[in-house]
Short mmCIF file of C-alpha atoms in Angstrom, two decimals:
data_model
loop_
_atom_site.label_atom_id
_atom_site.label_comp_id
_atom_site.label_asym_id
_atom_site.label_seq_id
_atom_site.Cartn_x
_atom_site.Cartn_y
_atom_site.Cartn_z
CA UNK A 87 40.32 52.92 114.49
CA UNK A 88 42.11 50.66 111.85
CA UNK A 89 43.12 47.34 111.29
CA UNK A 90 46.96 48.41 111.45
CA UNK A 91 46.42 50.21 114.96
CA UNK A 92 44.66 47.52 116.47
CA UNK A 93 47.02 44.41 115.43
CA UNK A 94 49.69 46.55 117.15
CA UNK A 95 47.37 47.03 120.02
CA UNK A 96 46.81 42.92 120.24
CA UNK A 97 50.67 41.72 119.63
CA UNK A 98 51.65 44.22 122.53
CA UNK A 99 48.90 42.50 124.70
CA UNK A 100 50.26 39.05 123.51
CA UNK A 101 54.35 40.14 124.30
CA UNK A 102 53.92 41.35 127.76
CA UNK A 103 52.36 38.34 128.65
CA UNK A 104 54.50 36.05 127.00
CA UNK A 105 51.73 34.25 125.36
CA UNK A 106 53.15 33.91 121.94
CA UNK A 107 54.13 30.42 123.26
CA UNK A 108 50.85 29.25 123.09
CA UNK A 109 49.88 30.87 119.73
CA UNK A 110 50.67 28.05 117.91
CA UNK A 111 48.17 28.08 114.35
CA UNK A 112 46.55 25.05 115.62
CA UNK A 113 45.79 26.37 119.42
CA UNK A 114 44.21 29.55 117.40
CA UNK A 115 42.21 27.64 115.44
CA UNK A 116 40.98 25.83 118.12
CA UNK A 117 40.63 28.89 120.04
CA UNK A 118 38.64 30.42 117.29
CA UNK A 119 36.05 27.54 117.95
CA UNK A 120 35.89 27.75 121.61
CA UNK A 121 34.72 31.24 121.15
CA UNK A 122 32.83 31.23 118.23
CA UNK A 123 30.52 28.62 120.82
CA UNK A 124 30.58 31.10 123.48
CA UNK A 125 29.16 33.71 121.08
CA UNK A 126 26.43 30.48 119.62
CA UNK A 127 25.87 30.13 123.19
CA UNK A 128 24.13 33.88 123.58
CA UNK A 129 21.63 32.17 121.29
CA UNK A 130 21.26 28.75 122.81
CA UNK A 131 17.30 28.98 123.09
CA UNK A 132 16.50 31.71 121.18
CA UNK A 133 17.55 35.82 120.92
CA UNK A 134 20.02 36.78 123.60
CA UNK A 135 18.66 40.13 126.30
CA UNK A 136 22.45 41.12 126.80
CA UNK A 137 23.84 42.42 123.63
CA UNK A 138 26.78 43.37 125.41
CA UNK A 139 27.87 39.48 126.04
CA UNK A 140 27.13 39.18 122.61
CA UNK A 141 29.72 41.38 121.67
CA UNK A 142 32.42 40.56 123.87
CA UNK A 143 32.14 36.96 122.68
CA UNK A 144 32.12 38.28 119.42
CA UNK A 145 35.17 40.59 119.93
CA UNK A 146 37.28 37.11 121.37
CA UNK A 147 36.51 35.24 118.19
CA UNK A 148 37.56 38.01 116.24
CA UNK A 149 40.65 38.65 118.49
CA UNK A 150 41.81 34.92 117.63
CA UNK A 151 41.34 35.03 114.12
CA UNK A 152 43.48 38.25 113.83
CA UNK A 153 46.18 36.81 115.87
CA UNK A 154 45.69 34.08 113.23
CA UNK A 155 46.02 35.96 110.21
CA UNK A 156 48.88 38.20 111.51
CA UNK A 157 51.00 34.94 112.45
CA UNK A 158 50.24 34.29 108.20
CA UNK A 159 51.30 37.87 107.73
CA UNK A 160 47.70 38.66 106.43
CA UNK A 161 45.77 41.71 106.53
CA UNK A 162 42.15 40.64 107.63
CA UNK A 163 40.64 42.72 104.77
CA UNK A 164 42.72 41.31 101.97
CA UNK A 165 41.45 37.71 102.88
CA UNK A 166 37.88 38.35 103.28
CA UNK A 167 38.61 40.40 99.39
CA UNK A 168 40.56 37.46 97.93
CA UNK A 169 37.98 35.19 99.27
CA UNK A 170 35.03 37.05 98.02
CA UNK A 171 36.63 36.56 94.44
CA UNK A 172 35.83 32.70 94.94
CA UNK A 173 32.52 33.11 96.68
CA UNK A 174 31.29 34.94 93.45
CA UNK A 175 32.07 32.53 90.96
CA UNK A 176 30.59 29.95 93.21
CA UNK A 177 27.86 31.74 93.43
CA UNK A 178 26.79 34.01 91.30
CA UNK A 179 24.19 36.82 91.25
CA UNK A 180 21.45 35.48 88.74
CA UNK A 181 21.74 31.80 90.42
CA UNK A 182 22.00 32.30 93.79
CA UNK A 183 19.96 35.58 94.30
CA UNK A 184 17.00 35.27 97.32
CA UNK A 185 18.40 31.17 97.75
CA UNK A 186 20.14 30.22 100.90
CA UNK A 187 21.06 26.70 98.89
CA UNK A 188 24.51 25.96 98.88
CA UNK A 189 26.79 25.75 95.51
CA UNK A 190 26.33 22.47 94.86
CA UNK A 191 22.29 23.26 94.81
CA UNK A 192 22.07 26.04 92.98
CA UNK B 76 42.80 48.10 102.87
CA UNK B 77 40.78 48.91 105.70
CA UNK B 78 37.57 47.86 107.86
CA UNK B 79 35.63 50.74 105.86
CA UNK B 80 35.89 49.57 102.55
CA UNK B 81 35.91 45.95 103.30
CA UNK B 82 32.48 46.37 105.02
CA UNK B 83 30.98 48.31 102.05
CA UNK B 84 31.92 45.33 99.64
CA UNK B 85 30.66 42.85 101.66
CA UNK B 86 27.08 44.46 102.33
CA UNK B 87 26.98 44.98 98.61
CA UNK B 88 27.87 41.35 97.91
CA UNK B 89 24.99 40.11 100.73
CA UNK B 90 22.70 42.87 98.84
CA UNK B 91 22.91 42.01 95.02
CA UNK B 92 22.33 38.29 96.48
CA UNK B 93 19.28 39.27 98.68
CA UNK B 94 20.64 37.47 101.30
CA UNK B 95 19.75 39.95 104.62
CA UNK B 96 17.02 38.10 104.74
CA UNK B 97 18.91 35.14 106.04
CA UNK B 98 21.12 36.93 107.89
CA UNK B 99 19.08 37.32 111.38
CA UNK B 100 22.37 37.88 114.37
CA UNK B 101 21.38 33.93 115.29
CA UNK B 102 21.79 32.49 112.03
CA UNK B 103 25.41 34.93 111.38
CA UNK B 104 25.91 33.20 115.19
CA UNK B 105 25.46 29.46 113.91
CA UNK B 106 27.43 30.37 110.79
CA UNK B 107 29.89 31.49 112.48
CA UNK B 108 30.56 28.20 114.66
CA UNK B 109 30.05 26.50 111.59
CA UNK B 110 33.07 28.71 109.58
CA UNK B 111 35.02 27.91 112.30
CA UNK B 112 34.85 24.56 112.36
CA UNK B 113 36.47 24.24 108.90
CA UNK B 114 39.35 26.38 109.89
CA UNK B 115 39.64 23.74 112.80
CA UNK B 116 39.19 20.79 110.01
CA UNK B 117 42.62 22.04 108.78
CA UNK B 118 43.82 20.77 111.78
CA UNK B 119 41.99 17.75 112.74
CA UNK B 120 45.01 15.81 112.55
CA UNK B 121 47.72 17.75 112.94
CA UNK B 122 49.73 20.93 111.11
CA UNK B 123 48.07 21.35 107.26
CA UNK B 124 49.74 21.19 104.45
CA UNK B 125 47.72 23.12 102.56
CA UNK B 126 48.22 27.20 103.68
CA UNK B 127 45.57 28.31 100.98
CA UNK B 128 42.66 26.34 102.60
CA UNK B 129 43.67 27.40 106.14
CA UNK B 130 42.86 31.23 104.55
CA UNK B 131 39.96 30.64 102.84
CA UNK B 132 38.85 29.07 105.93
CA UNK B 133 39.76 32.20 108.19
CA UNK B 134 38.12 34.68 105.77
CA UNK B 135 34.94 32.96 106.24
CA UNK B 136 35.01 33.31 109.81
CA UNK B 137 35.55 36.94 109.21
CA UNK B 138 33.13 37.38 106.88
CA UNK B 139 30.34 36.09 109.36
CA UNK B 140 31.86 38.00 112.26
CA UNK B 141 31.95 41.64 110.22
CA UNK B 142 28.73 40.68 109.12
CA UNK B 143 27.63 40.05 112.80
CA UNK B 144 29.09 43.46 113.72
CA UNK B 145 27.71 45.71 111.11
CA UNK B 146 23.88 43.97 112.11
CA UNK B 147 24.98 45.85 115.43
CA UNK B 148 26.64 48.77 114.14
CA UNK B 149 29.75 47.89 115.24
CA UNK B 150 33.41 48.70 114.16
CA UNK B 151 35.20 45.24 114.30
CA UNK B 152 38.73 47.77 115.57
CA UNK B 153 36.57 49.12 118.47
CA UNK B 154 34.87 46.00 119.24
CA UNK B 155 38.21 43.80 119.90
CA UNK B 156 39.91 47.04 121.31
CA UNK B 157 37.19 47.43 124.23
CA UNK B 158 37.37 44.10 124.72
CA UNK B 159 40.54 44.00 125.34
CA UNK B 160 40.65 46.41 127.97
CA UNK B 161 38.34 44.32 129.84
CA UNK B 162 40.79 41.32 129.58
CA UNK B 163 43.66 43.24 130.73
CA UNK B 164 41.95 43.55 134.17
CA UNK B 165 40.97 39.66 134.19
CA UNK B 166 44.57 38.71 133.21
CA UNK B 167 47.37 41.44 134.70
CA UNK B 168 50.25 40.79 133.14
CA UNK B 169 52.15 40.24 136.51
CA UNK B 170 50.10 37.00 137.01
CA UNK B 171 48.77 36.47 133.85
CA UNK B 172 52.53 35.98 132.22
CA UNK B 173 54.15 32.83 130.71
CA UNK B 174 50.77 31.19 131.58
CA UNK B 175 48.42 29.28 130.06
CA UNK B 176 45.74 29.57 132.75
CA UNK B 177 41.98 30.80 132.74
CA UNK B 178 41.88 33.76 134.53
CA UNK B 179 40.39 31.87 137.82
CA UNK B 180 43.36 30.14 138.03
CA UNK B 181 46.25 32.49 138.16
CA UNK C 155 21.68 -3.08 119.28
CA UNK C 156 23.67 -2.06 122.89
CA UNK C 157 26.59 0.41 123.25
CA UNK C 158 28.94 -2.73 123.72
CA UNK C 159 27.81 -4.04 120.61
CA UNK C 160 28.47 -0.55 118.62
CA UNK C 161 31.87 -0.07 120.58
CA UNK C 162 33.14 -3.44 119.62
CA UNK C 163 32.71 -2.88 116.16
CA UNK C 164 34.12 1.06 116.00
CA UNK C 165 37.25 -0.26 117.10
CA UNK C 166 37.44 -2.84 114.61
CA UNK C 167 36.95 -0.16 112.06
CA UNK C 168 39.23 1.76 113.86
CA UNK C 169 41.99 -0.75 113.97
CA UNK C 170 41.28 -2.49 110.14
CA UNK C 171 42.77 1.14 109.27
CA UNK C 172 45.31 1.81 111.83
CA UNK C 173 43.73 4.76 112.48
CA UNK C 174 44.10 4.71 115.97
CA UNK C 175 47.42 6.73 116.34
CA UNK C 176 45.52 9.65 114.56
CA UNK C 177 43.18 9.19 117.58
CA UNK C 178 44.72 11.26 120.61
CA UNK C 179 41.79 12.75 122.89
CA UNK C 180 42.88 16.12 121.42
CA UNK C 181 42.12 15.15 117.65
CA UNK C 182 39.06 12.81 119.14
CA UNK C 183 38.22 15.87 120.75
CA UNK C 184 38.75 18.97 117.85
CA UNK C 185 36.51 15.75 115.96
CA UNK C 186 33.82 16.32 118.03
CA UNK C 187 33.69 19.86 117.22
CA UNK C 188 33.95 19.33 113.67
CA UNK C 189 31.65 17.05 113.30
CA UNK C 190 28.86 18.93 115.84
CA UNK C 191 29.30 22.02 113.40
CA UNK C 192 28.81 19.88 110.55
CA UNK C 193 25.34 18.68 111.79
CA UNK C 194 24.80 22.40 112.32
CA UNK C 195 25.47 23.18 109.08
CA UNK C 196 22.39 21.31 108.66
CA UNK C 197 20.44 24.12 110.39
CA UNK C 198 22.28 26.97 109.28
CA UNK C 199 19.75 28.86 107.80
CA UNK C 200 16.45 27.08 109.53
CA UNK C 201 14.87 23.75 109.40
CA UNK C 202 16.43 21.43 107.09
CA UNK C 203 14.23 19.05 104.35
CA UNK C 204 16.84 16.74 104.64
CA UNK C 205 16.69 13.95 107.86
CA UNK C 206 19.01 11.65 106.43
CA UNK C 207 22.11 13.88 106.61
CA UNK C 208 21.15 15.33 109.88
CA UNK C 209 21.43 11.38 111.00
CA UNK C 210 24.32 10.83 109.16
CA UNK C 211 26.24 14.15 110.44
CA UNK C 212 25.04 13.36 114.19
CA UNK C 213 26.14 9.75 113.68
CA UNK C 214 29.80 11.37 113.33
CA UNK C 215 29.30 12.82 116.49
CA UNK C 216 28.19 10.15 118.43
CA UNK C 217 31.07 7.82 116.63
CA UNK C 218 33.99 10.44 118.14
CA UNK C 219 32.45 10.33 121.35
CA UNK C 220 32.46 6.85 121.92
CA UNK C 221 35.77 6.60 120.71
CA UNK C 222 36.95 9.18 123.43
CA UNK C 223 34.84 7.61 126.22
CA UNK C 224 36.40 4.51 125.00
CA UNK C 225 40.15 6.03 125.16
CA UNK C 226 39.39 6.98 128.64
CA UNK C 227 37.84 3.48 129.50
CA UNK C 228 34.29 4.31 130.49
CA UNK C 229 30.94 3.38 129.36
CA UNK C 230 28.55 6.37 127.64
CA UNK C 231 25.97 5.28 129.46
CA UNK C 232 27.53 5.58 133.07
CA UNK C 233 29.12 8.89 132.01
CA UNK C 234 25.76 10.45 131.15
CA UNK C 235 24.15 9.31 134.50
CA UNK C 236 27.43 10.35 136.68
CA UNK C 237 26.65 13.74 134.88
CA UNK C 238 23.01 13.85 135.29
CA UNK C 239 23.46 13.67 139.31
CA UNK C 240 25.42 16.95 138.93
CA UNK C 241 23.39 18.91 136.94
CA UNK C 242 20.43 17.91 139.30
CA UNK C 243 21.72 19.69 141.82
CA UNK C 244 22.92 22.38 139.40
CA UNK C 245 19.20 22.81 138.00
CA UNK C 246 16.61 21.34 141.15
CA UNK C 247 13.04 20.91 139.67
CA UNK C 248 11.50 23.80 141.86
CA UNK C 249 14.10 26.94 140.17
CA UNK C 250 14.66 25.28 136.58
CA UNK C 251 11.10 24.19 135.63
CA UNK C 252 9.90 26.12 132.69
CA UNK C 253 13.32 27.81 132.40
CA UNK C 254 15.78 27.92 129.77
CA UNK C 255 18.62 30.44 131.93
CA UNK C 256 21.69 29.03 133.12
CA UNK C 257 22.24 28.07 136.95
CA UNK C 258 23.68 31.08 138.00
CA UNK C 259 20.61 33.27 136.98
CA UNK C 260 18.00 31.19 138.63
CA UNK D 80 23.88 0.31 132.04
CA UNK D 81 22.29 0.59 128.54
CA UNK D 82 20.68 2.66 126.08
CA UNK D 83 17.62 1.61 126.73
CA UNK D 84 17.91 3.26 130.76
CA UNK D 85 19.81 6.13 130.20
CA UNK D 86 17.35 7.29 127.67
CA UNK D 87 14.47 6.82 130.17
CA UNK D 88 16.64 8.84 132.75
CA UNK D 89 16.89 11.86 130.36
CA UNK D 90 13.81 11.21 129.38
CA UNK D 91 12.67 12.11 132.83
CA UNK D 92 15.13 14.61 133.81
CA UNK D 93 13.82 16.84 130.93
CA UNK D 94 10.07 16.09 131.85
CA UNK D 95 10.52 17.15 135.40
CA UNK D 96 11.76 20.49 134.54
CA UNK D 97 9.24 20.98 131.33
CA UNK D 98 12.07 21.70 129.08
CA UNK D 99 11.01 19.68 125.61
CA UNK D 100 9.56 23.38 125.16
CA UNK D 101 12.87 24.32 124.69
CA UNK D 102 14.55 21.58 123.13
CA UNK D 103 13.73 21.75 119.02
CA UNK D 104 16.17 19.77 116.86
CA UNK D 105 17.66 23.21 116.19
CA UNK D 106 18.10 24.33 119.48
CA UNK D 107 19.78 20.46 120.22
CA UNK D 108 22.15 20.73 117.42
CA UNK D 109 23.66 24.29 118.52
CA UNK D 110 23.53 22.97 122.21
CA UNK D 111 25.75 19.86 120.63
CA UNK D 112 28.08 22.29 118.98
CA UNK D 113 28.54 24.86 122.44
CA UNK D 114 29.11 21.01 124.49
CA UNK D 115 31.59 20.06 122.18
CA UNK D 116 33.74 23.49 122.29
CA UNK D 117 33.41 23.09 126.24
CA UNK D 118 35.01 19.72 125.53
CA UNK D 119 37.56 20.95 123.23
CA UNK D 120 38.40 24.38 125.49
CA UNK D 121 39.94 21.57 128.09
CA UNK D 122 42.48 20.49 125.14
CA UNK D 123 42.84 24.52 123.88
CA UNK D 124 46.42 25.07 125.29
CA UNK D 125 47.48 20.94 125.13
CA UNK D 126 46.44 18.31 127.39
CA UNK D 127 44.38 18.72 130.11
CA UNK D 128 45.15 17.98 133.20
CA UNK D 129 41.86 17.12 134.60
CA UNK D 130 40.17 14.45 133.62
CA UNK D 131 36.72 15.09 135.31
CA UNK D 132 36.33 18.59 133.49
CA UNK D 133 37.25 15.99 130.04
CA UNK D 134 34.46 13.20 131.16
CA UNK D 135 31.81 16.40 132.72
CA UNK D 136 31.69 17.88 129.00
CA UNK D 137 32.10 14.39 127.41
CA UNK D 138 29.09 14.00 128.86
CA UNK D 139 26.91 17.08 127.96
CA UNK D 140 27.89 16.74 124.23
CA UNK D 141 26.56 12.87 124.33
CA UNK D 142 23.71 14.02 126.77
CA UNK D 143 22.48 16.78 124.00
CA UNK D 144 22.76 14.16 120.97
CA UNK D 145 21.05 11.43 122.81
CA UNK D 146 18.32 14.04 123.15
CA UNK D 147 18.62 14.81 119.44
CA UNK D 148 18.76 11.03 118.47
CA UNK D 149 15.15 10.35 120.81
CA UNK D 150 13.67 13.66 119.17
CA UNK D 151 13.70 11.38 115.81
CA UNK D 152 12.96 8.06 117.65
CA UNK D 153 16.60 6.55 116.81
CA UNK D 154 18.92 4.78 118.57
CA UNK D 155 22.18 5.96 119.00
CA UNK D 156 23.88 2.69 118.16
CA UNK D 157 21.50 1.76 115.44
CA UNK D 158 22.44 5.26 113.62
CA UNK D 159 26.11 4.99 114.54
CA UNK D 160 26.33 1.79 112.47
CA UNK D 161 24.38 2.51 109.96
CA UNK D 162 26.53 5.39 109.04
CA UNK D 163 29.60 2.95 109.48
CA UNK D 164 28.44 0.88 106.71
CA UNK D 165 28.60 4.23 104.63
CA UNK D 166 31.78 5.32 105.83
CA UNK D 167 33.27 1.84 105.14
CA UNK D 168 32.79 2.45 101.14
CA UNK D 169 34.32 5.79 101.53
CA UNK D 170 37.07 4.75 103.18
CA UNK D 171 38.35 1.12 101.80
CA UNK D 172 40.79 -0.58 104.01
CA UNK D 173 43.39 -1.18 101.30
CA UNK D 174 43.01 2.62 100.47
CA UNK D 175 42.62 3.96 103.63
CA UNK D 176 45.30 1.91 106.26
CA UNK D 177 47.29 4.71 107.85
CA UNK D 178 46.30 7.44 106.44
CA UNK D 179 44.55 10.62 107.94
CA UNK D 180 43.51 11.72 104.30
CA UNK D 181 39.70 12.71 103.80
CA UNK D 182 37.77 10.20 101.20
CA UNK D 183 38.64 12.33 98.10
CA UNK D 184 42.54 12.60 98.61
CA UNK D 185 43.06 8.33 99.04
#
């Protein structure tokens, strides 16, 4: 299943509940946060036992932040490849390899 | 450009950085959260005026959520499409429509 | 130093820079967020060697939530103990000693 | 009611049910972050309308960094304006008066 089948598959969900009201870019974003907790949550205290709640919770995060890109007219995989472009020059291979410091660190 | 290939060139990215070693499904969690808190900084106080930042912002939330679903062997398409069908039974669209409300309340 | 003490002098800082029409719960609230992730951030990847920004980042938090406790007239001590007399009866001693699960799996 | 009680009552509540096992300055700051969505998911579709739900997760988010704040023997006021005096320099009156600009835009 691709990305093109499945943004179809969430804007019909959206229409035929009339919920693009509510989509505003802001209530998305917020959204986004609300259920990127909800998936932290699974690890509150330590490694969840119910992988499936982990990846519902993970599913609604990524659920918002398609409905996100799509209102931008984005493809999810061209962001994540235009953003990668950055990521390397901040940090590159012989600098950052085997560090978990951030950019600034290196 | 699909799921498939993005997935490839972000494993490859994490790899030439030996970075799995950071990336236990907690720590993709917590990043997560954190990703998604920038996209919501965009918004703190109101609509940004800055579009670019907004996507940078987004792709990093994607990148820790594919990330998160390739640890579990997960298509990101299949994960948000059986999600969904789950939410179409907690919100029918004959209550569910125009409305804002969490599924307990309809 | 009490909480009147620190509240008195938030809102002076608040009001020396007019910032309080940026300050509807909403933004006070998607603040709090912010801010929690950014103390995260702090923890992203493990401990962190650094205690001063994990005080500084969790001072943020703190600061937004007085600020909204404040916008709804209450004290942050009061709401804490109001709060505390629910969750005893959500957690009693005897089922939630020496557990981390939530109420409804004790 | 002051910091110095309400700290005691925690203090307490967490003793009773032997959960300092559990609470790590790690665990605390994604239990912060998961309160503070829970507080934000009441503003996710506009303003609530109930406060309690607002005040109930209010309180878990301060409940969580008061915990945090004790773990490194601080007191919530005493790090809230310490961190003013930073944010003061950072944000000048003259440079900052009605404007929701971060530091390095004024």
């Amino acid at each position: 299943m691709e990305f093109g089948e499945i943004i179809k598959e969430l804007r019909e969900f959206v229409a035929e509940r009339e919920w693009q009201q509510f989509h505003s870019p802001e209530n998305l974003a917020k959204s986004i946060s609300i259920e990127a907790a909800e998936l932290l949550e699974q690890f509150q205290w330590g490694e969840p036992d119910d992988e499936t709640n982990v990846n519902d919770e993970l599913a609604d995060v990524l659920t918002y932040c398609l409905l996100l890109a799509d209102h931008y007219g984005l493809a999810p995989a061209e962001l994540i490849h235009n953003k990668l472009s950055k990521t390397r020059i901040k940090y590159p291979v012989e600098k950052a390899r085997g560090r978990s410091d951030k950019y600034d660190r290196l």
